[in-house]
PDB file of C-alpha atoms in Angstrom:
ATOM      1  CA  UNK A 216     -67.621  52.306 -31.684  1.00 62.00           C
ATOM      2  CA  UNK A 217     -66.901  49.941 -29.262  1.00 65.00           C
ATOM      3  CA  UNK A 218     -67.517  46.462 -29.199  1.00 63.00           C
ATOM      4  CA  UNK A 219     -67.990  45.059 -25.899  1.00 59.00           C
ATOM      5  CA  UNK A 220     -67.673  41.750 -25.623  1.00 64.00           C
ATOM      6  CA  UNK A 221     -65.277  41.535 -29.297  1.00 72.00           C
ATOM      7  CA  UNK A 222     -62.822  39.481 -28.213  1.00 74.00           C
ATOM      8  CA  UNK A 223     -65.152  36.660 -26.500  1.00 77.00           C
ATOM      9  CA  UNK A 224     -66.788  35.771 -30.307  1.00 80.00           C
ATOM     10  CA  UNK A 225     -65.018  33.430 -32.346  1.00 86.00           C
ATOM     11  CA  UNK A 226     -61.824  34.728 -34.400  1.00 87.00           C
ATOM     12  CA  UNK A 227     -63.501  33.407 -37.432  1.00 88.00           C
ATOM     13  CA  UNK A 228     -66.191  35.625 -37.011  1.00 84.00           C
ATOM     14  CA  UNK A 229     -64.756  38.776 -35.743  1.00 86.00           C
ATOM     15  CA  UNK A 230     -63.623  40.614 -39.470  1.00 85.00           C
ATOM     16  CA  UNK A 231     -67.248  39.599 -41.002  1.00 86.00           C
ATOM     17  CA  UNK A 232     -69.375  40.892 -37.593  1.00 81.00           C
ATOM     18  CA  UNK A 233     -67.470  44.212 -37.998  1.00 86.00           C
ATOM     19  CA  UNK A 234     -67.543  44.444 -41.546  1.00 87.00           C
ATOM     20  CA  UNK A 235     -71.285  44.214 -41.232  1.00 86.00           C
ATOM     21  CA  UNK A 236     -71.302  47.169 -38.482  1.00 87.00           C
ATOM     22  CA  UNK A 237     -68.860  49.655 -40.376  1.00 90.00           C
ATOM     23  CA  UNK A 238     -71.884  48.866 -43.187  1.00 92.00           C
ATOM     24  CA  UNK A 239     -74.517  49.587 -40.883  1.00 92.00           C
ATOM     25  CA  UNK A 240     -72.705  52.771 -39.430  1.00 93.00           C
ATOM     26  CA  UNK A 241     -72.106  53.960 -43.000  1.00 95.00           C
ATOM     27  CA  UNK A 242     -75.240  53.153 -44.455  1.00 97.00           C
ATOM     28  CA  UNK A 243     -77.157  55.745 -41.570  1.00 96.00           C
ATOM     29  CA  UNK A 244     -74.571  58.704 -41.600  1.00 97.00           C
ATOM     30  CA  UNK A 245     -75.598  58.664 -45.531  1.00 97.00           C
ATOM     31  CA  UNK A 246     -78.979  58.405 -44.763  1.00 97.00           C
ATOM     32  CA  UNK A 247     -79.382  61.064 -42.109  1.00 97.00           C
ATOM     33  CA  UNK A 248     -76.803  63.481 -44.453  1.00 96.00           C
ATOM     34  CA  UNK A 249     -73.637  63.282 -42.294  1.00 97.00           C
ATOM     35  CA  UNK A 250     -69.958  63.156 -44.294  1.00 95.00           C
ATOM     36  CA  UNK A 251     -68.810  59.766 -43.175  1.00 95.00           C
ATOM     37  CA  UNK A 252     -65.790  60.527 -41.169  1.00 94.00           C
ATOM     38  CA  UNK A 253     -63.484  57.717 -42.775  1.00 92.00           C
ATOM     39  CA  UNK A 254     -63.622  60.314 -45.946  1.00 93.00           C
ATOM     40  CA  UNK A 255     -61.608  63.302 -43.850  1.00 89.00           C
ATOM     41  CA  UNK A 256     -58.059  62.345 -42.402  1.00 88.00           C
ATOM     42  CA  UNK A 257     -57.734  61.932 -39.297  1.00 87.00           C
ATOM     43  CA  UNK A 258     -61.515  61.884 -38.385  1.00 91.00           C
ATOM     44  CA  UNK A 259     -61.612  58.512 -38.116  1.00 91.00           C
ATOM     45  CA  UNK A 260     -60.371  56.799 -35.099  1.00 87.00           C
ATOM     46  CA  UNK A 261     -59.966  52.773 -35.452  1.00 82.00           C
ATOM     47  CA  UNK A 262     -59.657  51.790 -31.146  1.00 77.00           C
ATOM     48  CA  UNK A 263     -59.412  48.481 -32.461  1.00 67.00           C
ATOM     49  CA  UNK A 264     -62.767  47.031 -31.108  1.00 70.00           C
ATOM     50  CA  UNK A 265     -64.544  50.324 -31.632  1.00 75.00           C
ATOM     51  CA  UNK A 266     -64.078  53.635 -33.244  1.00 82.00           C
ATOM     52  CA  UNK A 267     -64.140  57.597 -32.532  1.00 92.00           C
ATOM     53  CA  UNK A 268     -66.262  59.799 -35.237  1.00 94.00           C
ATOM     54  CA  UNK A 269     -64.449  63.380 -35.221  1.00 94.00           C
ATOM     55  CA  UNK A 270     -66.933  65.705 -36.833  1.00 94.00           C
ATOM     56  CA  UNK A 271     -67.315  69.332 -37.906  1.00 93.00           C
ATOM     57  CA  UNK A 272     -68.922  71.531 -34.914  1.00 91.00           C
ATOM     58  CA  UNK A 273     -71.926  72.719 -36.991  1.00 94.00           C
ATOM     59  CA  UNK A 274     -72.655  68.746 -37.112  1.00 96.00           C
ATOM     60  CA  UNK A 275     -73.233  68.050 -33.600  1.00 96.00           C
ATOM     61  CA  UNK A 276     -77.041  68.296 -33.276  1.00 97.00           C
ATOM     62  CA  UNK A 277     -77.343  66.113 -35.692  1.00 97.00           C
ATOM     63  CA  UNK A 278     -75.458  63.434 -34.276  1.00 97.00           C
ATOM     64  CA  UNK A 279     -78.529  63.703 -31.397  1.00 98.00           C
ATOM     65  CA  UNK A 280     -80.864  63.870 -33.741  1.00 98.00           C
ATOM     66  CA  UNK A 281     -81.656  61.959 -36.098  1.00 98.00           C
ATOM     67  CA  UNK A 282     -78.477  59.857 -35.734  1.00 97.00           C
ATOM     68  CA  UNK A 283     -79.011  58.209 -32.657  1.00 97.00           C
ATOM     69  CA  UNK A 284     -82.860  57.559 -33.109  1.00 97.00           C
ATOM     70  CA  UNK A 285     -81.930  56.164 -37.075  1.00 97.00           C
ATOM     71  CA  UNK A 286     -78.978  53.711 -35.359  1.00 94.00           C
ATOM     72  CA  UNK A 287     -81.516  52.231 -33.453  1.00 94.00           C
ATOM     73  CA  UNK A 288     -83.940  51.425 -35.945  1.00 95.00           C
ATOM     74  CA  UNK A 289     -81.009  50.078 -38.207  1.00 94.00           C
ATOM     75  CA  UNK A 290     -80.038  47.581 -35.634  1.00 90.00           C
ATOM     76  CA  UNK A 291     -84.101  46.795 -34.962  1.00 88.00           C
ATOM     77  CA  UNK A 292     -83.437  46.403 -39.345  1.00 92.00           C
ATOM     78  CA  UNK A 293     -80.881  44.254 -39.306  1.00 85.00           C
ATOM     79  CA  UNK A 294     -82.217  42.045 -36.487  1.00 87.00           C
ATOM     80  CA  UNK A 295     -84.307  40.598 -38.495  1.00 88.00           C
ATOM     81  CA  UNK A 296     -82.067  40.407 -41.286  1.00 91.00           C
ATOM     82  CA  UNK A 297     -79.027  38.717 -39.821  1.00 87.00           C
ATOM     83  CA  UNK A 298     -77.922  35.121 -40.727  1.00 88.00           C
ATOM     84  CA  UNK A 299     -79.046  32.957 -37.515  1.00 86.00           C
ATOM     85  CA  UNK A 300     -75.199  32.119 -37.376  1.00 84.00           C
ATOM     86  CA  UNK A 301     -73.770  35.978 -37.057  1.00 82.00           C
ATOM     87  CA  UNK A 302     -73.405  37.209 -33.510  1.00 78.00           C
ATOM     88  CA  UNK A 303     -75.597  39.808 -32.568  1.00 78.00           C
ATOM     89  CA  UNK A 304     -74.380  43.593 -31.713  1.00 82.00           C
ATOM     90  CA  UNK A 305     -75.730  46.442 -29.040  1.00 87.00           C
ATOM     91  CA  UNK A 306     -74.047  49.477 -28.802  1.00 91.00           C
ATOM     92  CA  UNK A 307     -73.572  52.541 -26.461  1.00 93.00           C
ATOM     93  CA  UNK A 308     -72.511  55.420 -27.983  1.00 94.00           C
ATOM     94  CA  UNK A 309     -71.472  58.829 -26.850  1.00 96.00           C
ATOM     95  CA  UNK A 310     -71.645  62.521 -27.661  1.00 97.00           C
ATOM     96  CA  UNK A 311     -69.110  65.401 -26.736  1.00 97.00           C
ATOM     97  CA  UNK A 312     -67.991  68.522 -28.416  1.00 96.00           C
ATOM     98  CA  UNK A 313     -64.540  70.044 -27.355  1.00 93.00           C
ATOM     99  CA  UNK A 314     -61.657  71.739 -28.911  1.00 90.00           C
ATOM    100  CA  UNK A 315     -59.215  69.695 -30.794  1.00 88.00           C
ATOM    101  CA  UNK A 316     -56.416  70.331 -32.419  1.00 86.00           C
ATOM    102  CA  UNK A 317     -55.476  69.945 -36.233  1.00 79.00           C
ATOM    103  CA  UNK A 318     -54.947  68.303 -37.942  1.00 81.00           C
ATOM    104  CA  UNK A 319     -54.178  65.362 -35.488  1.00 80.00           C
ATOM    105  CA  UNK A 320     -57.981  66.049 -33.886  1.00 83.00           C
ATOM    106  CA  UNK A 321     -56.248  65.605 -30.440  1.00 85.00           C
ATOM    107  CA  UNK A 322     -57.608  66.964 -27.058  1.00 89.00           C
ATOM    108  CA  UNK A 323     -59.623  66.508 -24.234  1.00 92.00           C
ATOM    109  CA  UNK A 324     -62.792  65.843 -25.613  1.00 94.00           C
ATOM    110  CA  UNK A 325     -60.968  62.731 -27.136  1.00 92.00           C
ATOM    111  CA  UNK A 326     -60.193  61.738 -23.499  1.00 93.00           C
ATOM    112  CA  UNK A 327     -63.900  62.979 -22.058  1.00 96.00           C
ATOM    113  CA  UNK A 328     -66.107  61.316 -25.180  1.00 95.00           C
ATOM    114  CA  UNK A 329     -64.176  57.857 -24.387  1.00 93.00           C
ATOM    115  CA  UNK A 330     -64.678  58.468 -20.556  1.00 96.00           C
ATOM    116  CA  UNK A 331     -68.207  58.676 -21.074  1.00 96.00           C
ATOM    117  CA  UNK A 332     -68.765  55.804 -23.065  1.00 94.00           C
ATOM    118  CA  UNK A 333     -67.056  53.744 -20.488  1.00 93.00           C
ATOM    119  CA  UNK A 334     -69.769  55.511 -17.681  1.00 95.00           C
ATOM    120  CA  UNK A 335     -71.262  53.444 -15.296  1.00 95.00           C
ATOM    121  CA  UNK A 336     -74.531  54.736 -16.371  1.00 96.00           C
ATOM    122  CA  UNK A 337     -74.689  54.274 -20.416  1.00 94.00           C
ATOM    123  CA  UNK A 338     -73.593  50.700 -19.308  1.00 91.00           C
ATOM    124  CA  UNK A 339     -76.630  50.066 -17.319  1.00 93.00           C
ATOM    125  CA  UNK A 340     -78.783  51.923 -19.531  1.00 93.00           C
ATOM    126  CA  UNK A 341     -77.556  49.273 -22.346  1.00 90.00           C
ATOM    127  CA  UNK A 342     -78.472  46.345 -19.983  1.00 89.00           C
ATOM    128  CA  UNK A 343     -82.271  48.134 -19.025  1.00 92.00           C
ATOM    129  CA  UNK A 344     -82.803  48.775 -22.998  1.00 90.00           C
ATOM    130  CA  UNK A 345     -81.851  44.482 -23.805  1.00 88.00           C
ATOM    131  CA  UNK A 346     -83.856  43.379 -20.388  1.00 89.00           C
ATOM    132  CA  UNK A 347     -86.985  45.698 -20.701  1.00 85.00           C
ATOM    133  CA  UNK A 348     -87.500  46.141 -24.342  1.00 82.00           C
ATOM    134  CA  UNK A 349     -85.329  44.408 -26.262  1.00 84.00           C
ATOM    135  CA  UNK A 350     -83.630  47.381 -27.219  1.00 89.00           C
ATOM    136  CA  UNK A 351     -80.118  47.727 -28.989  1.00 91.00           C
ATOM    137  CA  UNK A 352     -78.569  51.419 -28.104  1.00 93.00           C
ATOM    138  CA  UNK A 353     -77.844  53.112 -25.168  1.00 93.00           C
ATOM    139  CA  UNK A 354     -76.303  56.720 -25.606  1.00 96.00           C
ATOM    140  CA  UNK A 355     -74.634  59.564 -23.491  1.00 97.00           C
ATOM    141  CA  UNK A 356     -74.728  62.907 -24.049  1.00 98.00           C
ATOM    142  CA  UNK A 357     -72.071  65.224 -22.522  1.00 98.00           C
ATOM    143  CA  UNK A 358     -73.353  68.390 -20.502  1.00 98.00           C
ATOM    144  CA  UNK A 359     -71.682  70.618 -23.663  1.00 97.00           C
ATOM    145  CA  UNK A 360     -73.356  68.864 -26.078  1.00 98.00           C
ATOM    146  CA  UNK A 361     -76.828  68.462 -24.433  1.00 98.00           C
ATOM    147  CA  UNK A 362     -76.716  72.465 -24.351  1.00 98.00           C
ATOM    148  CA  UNK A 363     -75.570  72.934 -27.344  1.00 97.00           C
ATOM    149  CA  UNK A 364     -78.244  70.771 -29.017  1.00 98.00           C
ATOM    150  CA  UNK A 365     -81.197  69.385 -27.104  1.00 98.00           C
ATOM    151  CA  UNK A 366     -81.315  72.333 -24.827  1.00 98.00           C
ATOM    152  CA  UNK A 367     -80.640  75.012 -27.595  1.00 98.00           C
ATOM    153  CA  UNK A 368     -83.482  73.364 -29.423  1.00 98.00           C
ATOM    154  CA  UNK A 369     -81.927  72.023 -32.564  1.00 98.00           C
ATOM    155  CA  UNK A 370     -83.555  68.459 -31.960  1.00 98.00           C
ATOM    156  CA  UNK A 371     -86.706  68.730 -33.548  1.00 97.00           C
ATOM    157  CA  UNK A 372     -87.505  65.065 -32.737  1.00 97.00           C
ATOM    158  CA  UNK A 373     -85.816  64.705 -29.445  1.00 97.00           C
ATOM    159  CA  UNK A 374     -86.620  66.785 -26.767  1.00 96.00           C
ATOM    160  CA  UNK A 375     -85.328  67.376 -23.072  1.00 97.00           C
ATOM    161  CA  UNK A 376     -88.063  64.822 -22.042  1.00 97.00           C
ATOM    162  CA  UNK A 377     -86.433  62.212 -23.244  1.00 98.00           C
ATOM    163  CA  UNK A 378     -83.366  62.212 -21.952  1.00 98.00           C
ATOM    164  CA  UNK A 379     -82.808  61.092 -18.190  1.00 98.00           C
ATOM    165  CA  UNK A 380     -80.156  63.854 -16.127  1.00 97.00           C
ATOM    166  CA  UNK A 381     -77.303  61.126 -14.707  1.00 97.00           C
ATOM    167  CA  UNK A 382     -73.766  61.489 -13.463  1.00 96.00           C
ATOM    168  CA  UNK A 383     -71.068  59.671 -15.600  1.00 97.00           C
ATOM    169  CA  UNK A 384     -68.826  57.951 -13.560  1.00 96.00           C
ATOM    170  CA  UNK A 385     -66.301  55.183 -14.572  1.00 96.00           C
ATOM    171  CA  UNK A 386     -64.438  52.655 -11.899  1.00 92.00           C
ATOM    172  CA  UNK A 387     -61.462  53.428 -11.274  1.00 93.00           C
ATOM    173  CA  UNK A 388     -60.918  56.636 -12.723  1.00 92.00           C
ATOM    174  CA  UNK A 389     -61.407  60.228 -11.367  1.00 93.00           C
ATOM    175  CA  UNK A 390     -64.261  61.057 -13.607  1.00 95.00           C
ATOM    176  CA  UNK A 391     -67.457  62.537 -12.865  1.00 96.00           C
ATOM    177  CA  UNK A 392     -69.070  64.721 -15.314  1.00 97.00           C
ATOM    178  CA  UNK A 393     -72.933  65.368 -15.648  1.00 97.00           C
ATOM    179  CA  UNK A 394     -74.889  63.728 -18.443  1.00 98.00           C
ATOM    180  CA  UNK A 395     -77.762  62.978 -20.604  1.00 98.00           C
ATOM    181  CA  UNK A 396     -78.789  59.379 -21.096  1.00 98.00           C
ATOM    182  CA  UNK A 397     -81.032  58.317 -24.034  1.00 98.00           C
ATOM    183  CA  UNK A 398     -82.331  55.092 -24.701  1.00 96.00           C
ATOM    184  CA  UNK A 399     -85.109  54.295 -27.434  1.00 95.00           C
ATOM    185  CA  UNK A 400     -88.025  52.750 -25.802  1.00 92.00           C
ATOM    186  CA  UNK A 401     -87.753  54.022 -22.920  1.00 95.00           C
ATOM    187  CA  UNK A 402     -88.866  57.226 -20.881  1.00 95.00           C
ATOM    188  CA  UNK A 403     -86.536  58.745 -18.186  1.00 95.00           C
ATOM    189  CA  UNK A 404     -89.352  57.912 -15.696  1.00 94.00           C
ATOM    190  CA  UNK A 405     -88.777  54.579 -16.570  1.00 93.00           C
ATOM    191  CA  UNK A 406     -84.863  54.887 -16.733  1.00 94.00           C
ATOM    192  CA  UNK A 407     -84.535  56.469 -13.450  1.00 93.00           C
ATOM    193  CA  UNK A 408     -85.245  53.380 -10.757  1.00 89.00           C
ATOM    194  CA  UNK A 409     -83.252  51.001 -12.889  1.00 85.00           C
ATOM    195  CA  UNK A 410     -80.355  53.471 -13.185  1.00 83.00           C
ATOM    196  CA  UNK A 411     -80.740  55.291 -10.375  1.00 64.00           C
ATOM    197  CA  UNK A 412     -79.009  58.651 -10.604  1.00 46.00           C
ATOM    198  CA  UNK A 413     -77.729  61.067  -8.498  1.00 49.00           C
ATOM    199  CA  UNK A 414     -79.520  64.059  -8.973  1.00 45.00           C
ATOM    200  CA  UNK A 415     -77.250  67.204 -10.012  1.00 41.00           C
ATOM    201  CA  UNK A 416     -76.882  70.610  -8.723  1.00 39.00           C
ATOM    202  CA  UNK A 417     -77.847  70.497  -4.977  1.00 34.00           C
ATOM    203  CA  UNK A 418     -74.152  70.085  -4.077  1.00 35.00           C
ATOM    204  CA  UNK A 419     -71.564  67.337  -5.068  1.00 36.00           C
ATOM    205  CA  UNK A 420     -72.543  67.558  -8.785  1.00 38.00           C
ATOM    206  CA  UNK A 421     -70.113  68.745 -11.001  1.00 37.00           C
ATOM    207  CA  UNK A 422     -70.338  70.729 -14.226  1.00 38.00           C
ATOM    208  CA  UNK A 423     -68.898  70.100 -17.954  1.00 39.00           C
ATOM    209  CA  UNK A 424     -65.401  71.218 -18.395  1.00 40.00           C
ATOM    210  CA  UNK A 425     -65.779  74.320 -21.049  1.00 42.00           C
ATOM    211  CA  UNK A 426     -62.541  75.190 -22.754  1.00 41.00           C
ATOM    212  CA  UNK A 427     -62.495  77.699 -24.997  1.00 42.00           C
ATOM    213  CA  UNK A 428     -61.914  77.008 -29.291  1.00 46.00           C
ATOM    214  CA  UNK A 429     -59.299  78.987 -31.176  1.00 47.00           C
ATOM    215  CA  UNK A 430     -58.344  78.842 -34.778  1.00 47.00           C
ATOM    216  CA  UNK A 431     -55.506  76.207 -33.925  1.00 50.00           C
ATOM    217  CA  UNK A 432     -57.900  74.204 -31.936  1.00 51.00           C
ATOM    218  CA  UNK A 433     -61.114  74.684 -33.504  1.00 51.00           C
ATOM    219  CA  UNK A 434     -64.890  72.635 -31.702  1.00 53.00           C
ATOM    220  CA  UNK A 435     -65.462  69.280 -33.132  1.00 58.00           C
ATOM    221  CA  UNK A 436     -68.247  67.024 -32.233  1.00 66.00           C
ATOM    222  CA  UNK A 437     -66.962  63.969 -31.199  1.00 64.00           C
ATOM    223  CA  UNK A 438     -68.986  60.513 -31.236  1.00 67.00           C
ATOM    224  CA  UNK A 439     -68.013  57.415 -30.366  1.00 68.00           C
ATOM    225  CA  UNK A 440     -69.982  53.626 -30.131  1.00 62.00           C
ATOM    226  CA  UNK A 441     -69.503  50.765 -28.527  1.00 54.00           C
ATOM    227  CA  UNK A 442     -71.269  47.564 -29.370  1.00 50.00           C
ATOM    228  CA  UNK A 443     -71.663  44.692 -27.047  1.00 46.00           C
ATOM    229  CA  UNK A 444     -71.889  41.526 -28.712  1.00 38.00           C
ATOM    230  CA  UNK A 445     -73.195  38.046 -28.080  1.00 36.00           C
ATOM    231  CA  UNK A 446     -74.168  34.890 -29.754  1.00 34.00           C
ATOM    232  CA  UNK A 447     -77.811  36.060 -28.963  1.00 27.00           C
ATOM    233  CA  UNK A 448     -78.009  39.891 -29.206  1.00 23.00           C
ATOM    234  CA  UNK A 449     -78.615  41.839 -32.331  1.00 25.00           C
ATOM    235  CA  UNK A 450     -77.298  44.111 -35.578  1.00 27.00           C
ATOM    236  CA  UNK A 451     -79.781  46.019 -37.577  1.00 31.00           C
ATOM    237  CA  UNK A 452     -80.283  48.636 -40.445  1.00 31.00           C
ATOM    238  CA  UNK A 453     -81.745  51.690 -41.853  1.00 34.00           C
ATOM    239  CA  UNK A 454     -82.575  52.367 -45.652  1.00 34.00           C
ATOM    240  CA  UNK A 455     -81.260  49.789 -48.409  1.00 33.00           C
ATOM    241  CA  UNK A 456     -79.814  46.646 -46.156  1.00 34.00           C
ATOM    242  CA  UNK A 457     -76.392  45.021 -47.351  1.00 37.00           C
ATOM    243  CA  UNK A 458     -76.095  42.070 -45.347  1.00 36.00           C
ATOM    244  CA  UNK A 459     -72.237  40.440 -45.389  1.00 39.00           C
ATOM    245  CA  UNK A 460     -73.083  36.857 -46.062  1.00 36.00           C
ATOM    246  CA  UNK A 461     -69.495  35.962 -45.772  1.00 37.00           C
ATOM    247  CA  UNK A 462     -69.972  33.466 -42.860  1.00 35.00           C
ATOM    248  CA  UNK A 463     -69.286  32.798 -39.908  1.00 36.00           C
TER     249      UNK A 463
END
């Protein structure tokens, strides 16, 4: 988790806004069965306006699905909850899986997961989700991961159809990987003018990197969000709502 946008809100209301998204964020990994990663050391990386979500391989299809899909509806929750006075929060979010090594959980796919949340394309699919539906989420989905989840057919609820098949590049770095973008709402068909992709495979599209696990370096999922936030955007909820009243 990212928040984009963190440091233009008010320092008053900075510790309350993210108090009220580690609630959110905790309150849906319970909900959908995941092990919140703050409970495992080292799984939980604080990028101080965001976080990284190391999790156990055999979790990473269910960080597709139903995480991203319950995330969404929490913020659409919490929307409507929200005192008129707290800033508002959208995130992007991305999915990897890599080998990383213990019990530091460092590696590539550290490197790659924060690469692809900082993609060209989950940003504009953030901006086409809060300008043609008023939606709050945006997320990538490495190559890896797509194939190890959507693909493989471990998404009951989220299917290849709904993804839209991008390139993930970032500005000034040499980073170009393929990827899935998802954004609730709204269909790839609808995605793919406003994002406008390259299309992958004829030639000048490049595939995932695939490194190998080993007992030292074992496959985690790796998940990272990034929220944007402004004075008239939106944080929401799924299942029993604790709203931090604390204010602002």
């Amino acid at each position: 988790m990212d928040m984009q946008g963190y440091s233009q809100i008010p320092e008053a209301k900075m510790a309350p806004v993210r108090s009220d998204l580690d609630g959110v964020l905790t309150n849906v990994l319970a909900h959908v069965g995941l092990r919140n990663p703050r409970d495992r050391p080292g799984a939980y990386k604080d990028t101080g306006d965001g976080a990284i979500f190391v999790m156990p391989a055999k979790d990473i299809a269910r960080l597709v699905d139903p995480l991203l899909e319950h995330v969404h509806t929490a913020l659409v929750q919490y929307d409507r909850e929200r005192p008129a006075s707290a800033p508002a929060i959208r995130l992007r979010a991305s999915v990897h899986v890599g080998p990383l090594s213990l019990p530091d959980h460092r590696g590539d796919a550290i490197n790659e997961v924060c690469r692809l949340l900082d993609s060209q394309v989950v940003r504009a699919g953030l901006t086409m989700a809060r300008e043609h539906r008023g939606g709050f989420l945006a997320a990538v989905v490495s190559e890896a991961a797509f194939r190890r989840t959507v693909r493989a057919g471990r998404t009951p609820d989220l299917d290849k159809e709904r993804f839209l098949r991008a390139t993930a590049r970032v500005h000034g770095k040499a980073f170009e990987e393929p990827c899935w973008l998802f954004v609730p709402q709204m269909t790839p068909q609808a995605l793919a003018p406003l994002i406008s992709p390259e299309p992958l495979g004829g030639g000048g599209g490049t595939t995932a990197p695939t490194s190998s696990a080993s007992p030292n370096n074992p496959a985690g999922a790796v998940f990272q969000f990034n929220g944007e936030m402004t004075d008239t955007t939106v944080i929401n909820k799924v299942g029993t709502m604790r709203i931090d009243r604390r204010r602002i």
